[in-house]
Tab-separated table of C-alpha atoms and ligand atoms in Angstrom:
chain	number	residue	atom	x	y	z
A	1	MET	CA	-0.108	179.707	224.665
A	2	SER	CA	1.311	176.681	226.404
A	3	GLU	CA	-0.029	175.337	229.525
A	4	ILE	CA	1.782	175.822	233.175
A	5	LEU	CA	1.302	173.130	235.590
A	6	VAL	CA	1.382	174.528	239.004
A	7	LEU	CA	0.451	172.540	241.979
A	8	VAL	CA	-1.785	174.186	244.746
A	9	ASP	CA	-0.146	174.522	248.253
A	10	HIS	CA	-2.333	174.201	250.796
A	11	VAL	CA	-3.643	172.849	254.272
A	12	ASP	CA	-6.976	171.204	253.912
A	13	GLY	CA	-8.051	173.721	251.117
A	14	ALA	CA	-6.727	177.358	253.318
A	15	VAL	CA	-3.907	178.016	249.735
A	16	ARG	CA	-0.708	179.492	250.739
A	17	LYS	CA	0.981	182.183	249.860
A	18	THR	CA	3.512	180.281	247.988
A	19	THR	CA	0.740	178.991	245.299
A	20	ASN	CA	0.040	182.275	244.046
A	21	GLU	CA	4.009	183.184	243.765
A	22	LEU	CA	3.897	179.583	241.486
A	23	LEU	CA	0.526	181.418	239.836
A	24	THR	CA	2.816	184.415	239.215
A	25	ILE	CA	5.998	182.904	237.748
A	26	ALA	CA	3.788	180.302	235.719
A	27	ARG	CA	1.840	183.478	234.082
A	28	ARG	CA	5.699	184.204	232.743
A	29	LEU	CA	5.764	181.160	230.972
A	30	GLY	CA	2.596	180.530	229.448
A	31	GLU	CA	-1.315	179.992	230.864
A	32	PRO	CA	-1.227	178.595	234.588
A	33	SER	CA	-3.822	175.957	235.112
A	34	ALA	CA	-3.942	174.576	238.743
A	35	VAL	CA	-4.081	171.340	240.069
A	36	PHE	CA	-5.919	171.350	243.166
A	37	ILE	CA	-5.975	167.633	245.404
A	38	GLY	CA	-7.981	167.102	248.254
A	39	SER	CA	-11.405	166.449	248.822
A	40	ASP	CA	-14.157	169.195	249.020
A	41	VAL	CA	-12.059	172.260	247.514
A	42	SER	CA	-13.989	173.657	245.015
A	43	ALA	CA	-14.618	176.175	247.103
A	44	ALA	CA	-11.610	177.277	247.632
A	45	ALA	CA	-10.125	176.196	244.070
A	46	ASP	CA	-12.176	179.514	243.056
A	47	GLN	CA	-10.001	181.884	245.096
A	48	LEU	CA	-7.232	181.232	242.483
A	49	LYS	CA	-8.863	183.064	240.074
A	50	ALA	CA	-7.708	186.657	241.255
A	51	TYR	CA	-3.547	185.192	240.909
A	52	GLY	CA	-4.330	184.436	236.905
A	53	ALA	CA	-5.004	180.763	236.828
A	54	GLU	CA	-6.979	180.236	233.936
A	55	LYS	CA	-7.869	176.999	234.628
A	56	VAL	CA	-8.179	174.489	237.913
A	57	TYR	CA	-8.314	171.045	238.085
A	58	VAL	CA	-10.037	170.121	240.665
A	59	VAL	CA	-9.043	166.092	242.042
A	60	ASP	CA	-11.827	166.690	244.812
A	61	ASP	CA	-10.991	163.007	245.993
A	62	ALA	CA	-11.144	161.576	250.317
A	63	GLU	CA	-9.148	159.104	249.199
A	64	VAL	CA	-6.074	161.219	248.484
A	65	LYS	CA	-6.153	162.969	251.636
A	66	GLY	CA	-5.312	160.055	253.463
A	67	TYR	CA	-2.726	158.550	251.864
A	68	LEU	CA	1.013	160.804	251.369
A	69	VAL	CA	2.797	161.991	248.818
A	70	ALA	CA	2.462	158.437	246.053
A	71	PRO	CA	-1.048	159.445	245.072
A	72	LYS	CA	-0.514	163.371	244.443
A	73	ALA	CA	2.811	161.935	242.296
A	74	GLU	CA	0.056	159.877	240.064
A	75	VAL	CA	-3.026	162.147	239.590
A	76	LEU	CA	-0.255	165.153	238.200
A	77	GLN	CA	1.508	162.426	236.302
A	78	GLN	CA	-2.344	161.498	234.807
A	79	LEU	CA	-2.735	165.359	233.831
A	80	VAL	CA	0.947	165.618	232.364
A	81	GLU	CA	-0.075	162.753	229.904
A	82	LYS	CA	-3.618	164.340	229.420
A	83	THR	CA	-2.362	167.998	228.437
A	84	SER	CA	1.449	168.267	228.267
A	85	PRO	CA	2.356	170.966	229.897
A	86	ALA	CA	5.163	173.718	228.703
A	87	ALA	CA	5.875	173.318	232.717
A	88	VAL	CA	5.275	171.803	236.008
A	89	LEU	CA	5.724	174.333	239.173
A	90	ILE	CA	5.546	172.428	242.658
A	91	SER	CA	6.387	174.693	246.473
A	92	SER	CA	9.837	173.348	247.692
A	93	ASN	CA	8.832	172.010	250.888
A	94	ALA	CA	9.517	169.101	251.503
A	95	GLU	CA	6.458	167.133	250.217
A	96	GLY	CA	6.746	169.230	246.871
A	97	LYS	CA	10.013	168.012	245.892
A	98	GLU	CA	9.035	163.672	247.003
A	99	ILE	CA	6.236	164.616	244.849
A	100	ALA	CA	8.110	166.203	242.057
A	101	GLY	CA	10.867	163.742	242.799
A	102	ARG	CA	8.986	160.994	241.599
A	103	LEU	CA	6.671	162.872	239.035
A	104	ALA	CA	9.897	163.647	237.425
A	105	VAL	CA	10.813	159.288	237.560
A	106	LYS	CA	7.040	158.316	236.103
A	107	THR	CA	7.358	160.882	232.963
A	108	ASP	CA	10.848	160.408	232.615
A	109	SER	CA	11.687	164.257	232.813
A	110	GLY	CA	13.963	166.855	233.830
A	111	LEU	CA	13.635	168.096	237.515
A	112	ILE	CA	15.131	171.107	239.128
A	113	THR	CA	14.756	171.538	242.776
A	114	ASP	CA	14.768	174.786	244.977
A	115	ALA	CA	14.892	177.376	242.511
A	116	VAL	CA	14.882	180.990	243.872
A	117	ASP	CA	13.895	182.529	240.240
A	118	VAL	CA	12.469	181.097	237.224
A	119	GLN	CA	12.348	183.175	233.720
A	120	PRO	CA	11.091	182.125	230.409
A	121	GLY	CA	14.016	181.289	228.154
A	122	ASP	CA	14.233	180.548	223.840
A	123	SER	CA	13.985	176.412	224.480
A	124	GLY	CA	11.634	175.950	228.016
A	125	PRO	CA	12.321	177.367	231.543
A	126	VAL	CA	15.624	178.897	232.770
A	127	THR	CA	15.710	178.567	236.838
A	128	THR	CA	18.336	180.203	239.255
A	129	GLN	CA	19.493	178.457	242.150
A	130	SER	CA	22.400	178.850	244.920
A	131	VAL	CA	24.415	175.484	245.296
A	132	PHE	CA	26.402	174.259	247.283
A	133	ALA	CA	26.168	176.183	250.698
A	134	GLY	CA	25.652	178.992	248.779
A	135	ASN	CA	28.378	179.318	246.967
A	136	TYR	CA	27.265	179.309	243.650
A	137	THR	CA	24.220	181.001	242.123
A	138	VAL	CA	23.951	178.422	238.802
A	139	GLN	CA	20.995	179.013	235.882
A	140	ALA	CA	19.904	176.029	234.693
A	141	LYS	CA	16.987	174.616	232.359
A	142	VAL	CA	15.509	170.859	231.898
A	143	THR	CA	16.425	169.460	228.965
A	144	LYS	CA	14.335	165.899	228.487
A	145	GLY	CA	10.407	165.759	228.842
A	146	THR	CA	8.455	168.577	230.886
A	147	PRO	CA	10.507	170.451	233.035
A	148	ILE	CA	9.639	169.504	236.635
A	149	ILE	CA	10.370	172.472	238.544
A	150	THR	CA	10.410	173.240	242.397
A	151	VAL	CA	10.353	176.767	243.671
A	152	LYS	CA	11.068	178.212	247.146
A	153	PRO	CA	8.712	180.384	248.591
A	154	ASN	CA	9.536	183.764	248.392
A	155	ALA	CA	10.946	183.807	244.922
A	156	ALA	CA	7.812	185.756	243.051
A	157	THR	CA	6.008	188.559	244.785
A	158	PRO	CA	2.182	187.399	244.089
A	159	GLU	CA	0.949	189.405	241.499
A	160	GLN	CA	-3.722	189.940	241.072
A	161	VAL	CA	-4.775	189.076	237.908
A	162	GLU	CA	-7.935	188.073	237.265
A	163	GLY	CA	-8.118	184.675	235.720
A	164	ALA	CA	-10.614	182.619	234.488
A	165	ALA	CA	-9.919	179.600	237.115
A	166	GLU	CA	-12.558	177.433	234.651
A	167	GLN	CA	-12.810	174.656	236.784
A	168	GLU	CA	-12.453	170.753	235.451
A	169	LYS	CA	-12.966	167.711	237.178
A	170	VAL	CA	-10.646	165.066	237.343
A	171	ASP	CA	-11.439	161.630	237.662
A	172	VAL	CA	-8.073	159.476	238.356
A	173	THR	CA	-7.246	156.308	238.793
A	174	ILE	CA	-5.019	156.102	242.239
A	175	SER	CA	-2.868	152.381	241.844
A	176	ASP	CA	-2.770	150.246	245.137
A	177	ALA	CA	0.785	150.647	245.032
A	178	ALA	CA	0.147	154.292	245.852
A	179	LYS	CA	-1.660	153.667	248.448
A	180	SER	CA	0.623	151.428	250.705
A	181	ALA	CA	0.985	154.007	252.852
A	182	LYS	CA	-1.480	156.091	254.421
A	183	ILE	CA	-1.568	159.016	256.913
A	184	VAL	CA	-2.857	157.380	260.394
A	185	ALA	CA	-2.900	160.946	262.338
A	186	SER	CA	-2.005	164.615	262.458
A	187	GLU	CA	-2.028	167.157	264.895
A	188	PRO	CA	-1.197	170.692	264.301
A	189	ARG	CA	1.605	172.386	265.262
A	190	LYS	CA	1.345	174.493	268.876
A	191	ALA	CA	-0.013	177.795	266.716
A	192	THR	CA	2.737	180.721	267.325
A	193	GLY	CA	0.869	183.641	266.004
A	194	ARG	CA	3.755	183.985	263.815
A	195	PRO	CA	3.848	183.308	259.952
A	196	GLU	CA	5.508	180.117	258.729
A	197	LEU	CA	9.445	180.500	259.000
A	198	THR	CA	9.806	179.295	254.901
A	199	GLU	CA	6.673	181.529	253.508
A	200	ALA	CA	7.919	184.748	256.137
A	201	ALA	CA	8.234	188.085	254.127
A	202	ILE	CA	10.412	189.462	256.840
A	203	VAL	CA	12.349	187.046	259.425
A	204	VAL	CA	14.250	188.085	262.602
A	205	SER	CA	16.891	185.576	263.475
A	206	GLY	CA	18.146	185.309	266.714
A	207	GLY	CA	21.604	183.589	267.145
A	208	ARG	CA	24.696	182.856	269.859
A	209	GLY	CA	24.436	186.323	270.948
A	210	THR	CA	21.277	186.537	272.579
A	211	GLY	CA	22.388	184.446	275.768
A	212	GLY	CA	19.277	182.485	275.727
A	213	ASN	CA	17.429	185.419	275.582
A	214	PHE	CA	14.871	185.636	272.880
A	215	GLU	CA	12.683	187.823	274.234
A	216	PRO	CA	13.792	191.107	272.585
A	217	VAL	CA	14.199	189.110	269.023
A	218	GLU	CA	10.203	187.714	269.341
A	219	LYS	CA	8.949	191.436	269.998
A	220	PHE	CA	10.778	192.533	267.317
A	221	ALA	CA	9.866	189.895	265.094
A	222	ASP	CA	6.008	190.588	266.431
A	223	SER	CA	6.572	194.593	265.660
A	224	LEU	CA	7.099	193.519	262.278
A	225	GLY	CA	4.734	190.836	261.716
A	226	ALA	CA	7.802	188.698	260.992
A	227	ALA	CA	8.590	185.263	261.895
A	228	VAL	CA	11.142	184.068	263.603
A	229	GLY	CA	14.148	182.389	263.417
A	230	ALA	CA	17.302	180.405	264.881
A	231	SER	CA	20.981	180.106	264.282
A	232	ARG	CA	22.068	176.614	265.109
A	233	ALA	CA	24.314	177.271	267.979
A	234	ALA	CA	20.923	179.035	269.694
A	235	VAL	CA	18.968	175.616	268.665
A	236	ASP	CA	21.915	173.498	270.123
A	237	SER	CA	21.820	175.155	273.033
A	238	GLY	CA	18.185	174.268	273.521
A	239	TRP	CA	17.329	177.928	273.539
A	240	TYR	CA	14.901	177.330	270.275
A	241	PRO	CA	13.657	174.488	268.608
A	242	HIS	CA	15.187	173.212	265.755
A	243	SER	CA	11.884	173.476	263.665
A	244	PHE	CA	13.153	176.798	263.129
A	245	GLN	CA	16.648	176.822	263.056
A	246	VAL	CA	18.091	178.403	259.282
A	247	GLY	CA	20.525	177.504	257.165
A	248	GLN	CA	22.471	174.003	255.484
A	249	THR	CA	20.806	171.644	258.484
A	250	GLY	CA	17.514	173.855	259.211
A	251	LYS	CA	15.296	175.468	257.303
A	252	THR	CA	16.035	177.709	254.048
A	253	VAL	CA	14.608	181.311	253.966
A	254	SER	CA	14.525	183.973	251.215
A	255	PRO	CA	12.252	186.822	252.781
A	256	GLN	CA	11.957	190.495	250.901
A	257	LEU	CA	13.659	191.028	254.846
A	258	TYR	CA	15.934	188.949	256.904
A	259	VAL	CA	16.957	190.534	260.501
A	260	ALA	CA	20.313	188.241	261.811
A	261	ALA	CA	21.155	189.764	266.118
A	262	GLY	CA	24.003	188.148	267.460
A	263	ILE	CA	24.776	185.571	264.296
A	264	SER	CA	28.581	185.880	263.594
A	265	GLY	CA	27.619	184.334	259.496
A	266	ALA	CA	28.687	181.042	259.628
A	267	ILE	CA	28.637	179.347	255.788
A	268	GLN	CA	26.533	177.013	257.011
A	269	HIS	CA	24.095	179.785	258.638
A	270	ARG	CA	24.424	181.345	254.987
A	271	ALA	CA	23.576	178.876	253.236
A	272	GLY	CA	19.839	178.927	254.580
A	273	MET	CA	19.367	182.635	253.928
A	274	GLN	CA	21.652	184.093	251.441
A	275	THR	CA	19.022	184.628	248.966
A	276	SER	CA	16.921	187.584	251.289
A	277	LYS	CA	16.109	190.162	249.483
A	278	THR	CA	17.505	192.592	251.748
A	279	ILE	CA	19.744	191.796	255.091
A	280	VAL	CA	20.456	193.889	258.148
A	281	ALA	CA	22.684	192.605	260.726
A	282	ILE	CA	23.087	193.465	264.692
A	283	ASN	CA	26.107	192.467	266.398
A	284	LYS	CA	27.984	193.386	268.767
A	285	ASP	CA	31.750	192.864	266.626
A	286	GLU	CA	32.516	194.733	263.711
A	287	GLU	CA	34.420	192.519	262.269
A	288	ALA	CA	31.809	189.553	261.962
A	289	PRO	CA	31.576	187.951	258.725
A	290	LEU	CA	28.096	188.384	257.919
A	291	PHE	CA	28.907	192.040	257.785
A	292	GLU	CA	30.241	191.547	254.856
A	293	LEU	CA	26.997	190.221	253.152
A	294	VAL	CA	24.784	192.963	254.501
A	295	ASP	CA	22.402	196.223	253.156
A	296	PHE	CA	22.200	197.648	256.617
A	297	GLY	CA	24.350	196.415	259.721
A	298	VAL	CA	23.931	197.873	263.051
A	299	VAL	CA	27.264	197.434	265.172
A	300	GLY	CA	25.591	197.653	268.947
A	301	ASP	CA	24.166	194.920	271.248
A	302	LEU	CA	21.116	193.322	270.743
A	303	HIS	CA	19.414	193.652	274.003
A	304	ALA	CA	20.092	197.671	273.408
A	305	VAL	CA	19.154	197.453	269.863
A	306	LEU	CA	15.954	195.494	269.049
A	307	PRO	CA	14.307	196.763	272.136
A	308	ALA	CA	14.747	200.515	270.437
A	309	ALA	CA	14.072	199.049	267.034
A	310	THR	CA	11.029	197.415	267.961
A	311	ASP	CA	9.610	200.924	270.432
A	312	GLU	CA	10.113	202.945	266.884
A	313	VAL	CA	8.605	200.297	264.599
A	314	ASN	CA	5.401	200.243	267.635
A	315	LYS	CA	5.119	203.675	267.604
A	316	ARG	CA	4.052	203.927	263.595
B	401	LIG	P1	28.395	182.757	267.456
B	401	LIG	O1	29.186	182.258	265.833
B	401	LIG	O2	29.257	181.763	268.271
B	401	LIG	O3	28.381	183.835	266.595
B	401	LIG	C1	27.419	184.784	267.785
B	401	LIG	C2	27.568	186.429	267.082
B	401	LIG	O4	27.114	186.755	268.480
B	401	LIG	C3	29.215	186.573	267.290
B	401	LIG	O5	29.619	187.396	265.933
B	401	LIG	C4	28.964	187.845	268.852
B	401	LIG	O6	30.143	188.779	268.028
B	401	LIG	C5	27.716	187.694	268.573
B	401	LIG	N1	27.459	188.597	269.952
B	401	LIG	C6	27.669	188.256	270.473
B	401	LIG	N2	26.864	188.529	271.893
B	401	LIG	C7	26.131	189.785	271.082
B	401	LIG	C8	25.111	190.811	271.492
B	401	LIG	N3	25.054	190.876	273.325
B	401	LIG	N4	24.330	191.663	270.669
B	401	LIG	C9	25.285	191.211	269.616
B	401	LIG	N5	26.312	190.498	269.103
B	401	LIG	C10	26.420	189.978	269.907
B	401	LIG	N6	24.713	177.256	262.148
B	401	LIG	C11	23.764	177.255	261.481
B	401	LIG	O7	22.976	178.393	261.879
B	401	LIG	N7	22.430	176.533	260.266
B	401	LIG	C12	22.390	175.609	260.303
B	401	LIG	O8	21.744	175.268	259.366
B	401	LIG	C13	24.304	175.080	260.530
B	401	LIG	N8	24.345	173.758	259.677
B	401	LIG	C14	25.869	173.267	259.951
B	401	LIG	C15	26.209	172.050	259.725
B	401	LIG	C16	27.747	171.184	259.420
B	401	LIG	C17	27.790	170.494	259.226
B	401	LIG	C18	28.560	172.293	260.749
B	401	LIG	C19	29.812	171.717	260.712
B	401	LIG	C20	28.091	173.304	260.960
B	401	LIG	C21	26.324	174.333	261.149
B	401	LIG	N9	26.173	174.995	261.468
B	401	LIG	C22	25.083	175.712	261.386
B	401	LIG	C23	27.212	176.095	262.640
B	401	LIG	C24	27.374	176.971	262.426
B	401	LIG	O9	29.454	176.801	261.630
B	401	LIG	C25	27.947	177.947	263.248
B	401	LIG	O10	28.651	177.149	264.332
B	401	LIG	C26	26.585	178.612	263.660
B	401	LIG	O11	25.865	179.091	263.001
B	401	LIG	C27	26.919	179.826	265.170
B	401	LIG	O12	25.883	180.355	265.299
B	401	LIG	P2	25.768	181.557	265.814
B	401	LIG	O13	25.689	182.655	264.958
B	401	LIG	O14	24.507	181.831	266.584
B	401	LIG	O15	27.146	181.481	266.753
């Protein structure tokens, strides 16, 4: 069976949910092998058993940790040359996309970014993406080299399947060029206690309709264990930080459930959330364009609807 390389997305050894999603997708395509790059990651690599990794290539190198993406692309290049995988799957975040781009150049391969689905095809994986601000859904496949595919969070529900997760230590040589930029300091973002926006299974977003009061949005989000998002109008008004903006010039989310409160549904906002599995809108204007897209709509004032919904959820 053909090997599929999955680059493990982790923070200091703590594996992110997106990795389990990639392993689940990799199982559809072939035999998943995880690539765990970092320092002191051998113990953490064992967790990948639970999501079906048959093999884990461990690159336990303190040097790689201190640098930006270039060494990781070199590590993957060396593994691609060694194992000739049928595909390489990488998380679609800023770091993952840069690694994927560099890897595609280094291996003279085709690259597909931001896939929301990946399925096996006759001659390699077939991806689904939402393009042109969400106006088109396209199916694509790589026709040259090793398919390098970045996959958006929530593209698959992680399935627990026991894998062998046999660890293989890999010694790699990092070029001087790849070490030319180094991380000198990093500071963790202030913890909100909520899941990361692009990874959350549920997102509750607020727009101009909040009038600047995000408390009902946050309380409802907390009752569901959800992340909080915001429209650009809310961000531009200074009501919520830009890192929480959903849309064309913000983050793209694809959760199981997206709740939009006081958001009209401009095309640029839709571009960041329309691949969500279930969409709910709360808007006092029954003509709001977002109602065309939703699975469930509530016509009403969010300042009344959200607290009532929060109470109902908290009763359960
Ligand atoms: P509005 O369009 O003003 O809508 C507010 C809604 O709230 C209305 O539908 C109103 O009926 C409703 N409302 C008001 N009060 C209440 C209440 N009490 N209860 C319930 N409903 C209420 N936008 C993004 O969101 N993300 C982006 O990344 C983004 N990128 C852009 C990039 C470009 C190049 C451009 C030109 C625009 C971009 N925009 C983006 C802006 C976008 O076009 C819209 O202006 C923006 O999404 C509107 O935000 P909104 O829906 O919160 O505000």
